[in-house]
Amino acid sequence: MARTSTQYRCTACGYKSVKALGRCPNCGAWDSFKEEAPEAPKPKSGLRIPAYEGGGRIVRLRDAAANLEERFSSGLGELDRVLGGGFVKGEVLLVGGEPGVGKSTILLQVAHQMLEQGKRVLYLAGEESPGQIRLRARRLGVDESLELLRETNLEALLSLLEVERPDFLIVDSVQTLEAGSPPGSLVSVREGTAALTRYAKAYGVTTVLVGHVTKEGIVAGPKVIEHVVDATLYLETAGSFRLLRSSKNRFGPVGELGVFVMGEAGMEEVANPSAAFLAERPVGVPGSAVALALSGERALALEVQALAARTPFPAPRRVSQGLESRRVDVVLAVLERRLDLPLGNLDIYVNLAGGLRVLDAGLDLAVAVAVYSAVVGKPIPENVALVGEVGLAGEVRSVEGLERRLREGERAGFNWALHPGRVKSVEEAIRQLI
């Protein structure tokens, strides 16, 4: 607690002193000093955000409010899928992505949808001028009643938000906020995220924070900011598509995938991703197989490509794109040892077409069949899809969400699927196909 000193004031002229003087040096009055109450210490910040529900007091589980998860749609079906059904009142989201990937575009589209629902939306522009945002918003057809704000000082921003209190807040970006240290510093990013999160919880304002990413593809700043927010989403490029993934979500599934394509009118949803990813699949070419993969809760039909080429080097190359390289190495070892497939003098290239990256054990069987097809030079029937994990003994093991995968295969037009219920080993699957 800060210490305060006793003060004395001259009743004749108001002169202050730390002790009672016999004569006032200002007006010359005798015995005029009286003790007055000390001034209370001033707080560091004039803004006081009230604690949110349950803050500062013990609450029994049965007494906790049951309506905290009040959801409302974002107006974009693919975004609702990633969020787990839509936004939650008072939720704080962190959206990351490379420059130019479309973060501001999709958020302006979301802002338009919120305005259509009658919500008050405030867009904090820390990097662009309101004029620049207006030009983009006009191209996207955004309602011109959207409110814009250009402010980077955290204390001034919170003071304004204390009075205005929007229903939906977009901060673009959190790295532009200044909170006791230069913008973009670890301290400013951490303090800005924490203060805005506390504000959102106190007043039930759904808040979206845009974050810069490092060259490794993660949000720049201390890792603690991802622990503070409720959900972390990443927007990335995969070929001609834009993929929105959730790496953390307190109100929905983690790892869910939304697929968009950038068009003239902004981000357009891809209603049937499987058909889009298979649109350029070559037919009757060795080394091409269709896998039924699972990304989050979403089943996808994807093409696995393999190429085998004689190597001029003592150690053959093993290159995989979009797949977990260690799993590919295991599948290649199984083919060489269990099926006597000669790979010692071949470079093997395995690719998940479309620029996707999916870490799913259910892709193993498709990888094995595609590599075998590429090595022997015989194509796989075009109407077959594969799913299954490959074990070290060459067996085909069960995978998560098999029914969902098979339904997606039927929807994508594949009337023949090889899965753990139909084949017991990789060798059996290859005998049926090649």
mmCIF file of C-alpha atoms in Angstrom, residues 20 39 49 132 134 138 184 228 236 259 365 367:
data_model
loop_
_atom_site.group_PDB
_atom_site.id
_atom_site.type_symbol
_atom_site.label_atom_id
_atom_site.label_comp_id
_atom_site.label_asym_id
_atom_site.label_seq_id
_atom_site.Cartn_x
_atom_site.Cartn_y
_atom_site.Cartn_z
ATOM 1 C CA ALA A 20 2.323 23.045 11.455
ATOM 2 C CA GLU A 39 -4.975 12.853 -0.416
ATOM 3 C CA ILE A 49 -13.292 -2.634 -15.917
ATOM 4 C CA GLN A 132 -8.129 2.482 -47.281
ATOM 5 C CA ARG A 134 -13.518 2.130 -47.138
ATOM 6 C CA ARG A 138 -16.913 -0.775 -51.075
ATOM 7 C CA GLY A 184 4.734 -4.860 -31.343
ATOM 8 C CA VAL A 228 -5.593 -16.024 -22.833
ATOM 9 C CA GLU A 236 -3.446 -20.127 -44.825
ATOM 10 C CA VAL A 259 -12.361 -23.963 -47.209
ATOM 11 C CA LEU A 365 -3.176 -47.232 -47.167
ATOM 12 C CA VAL A 367 0.163 -43.844 -49.726
#
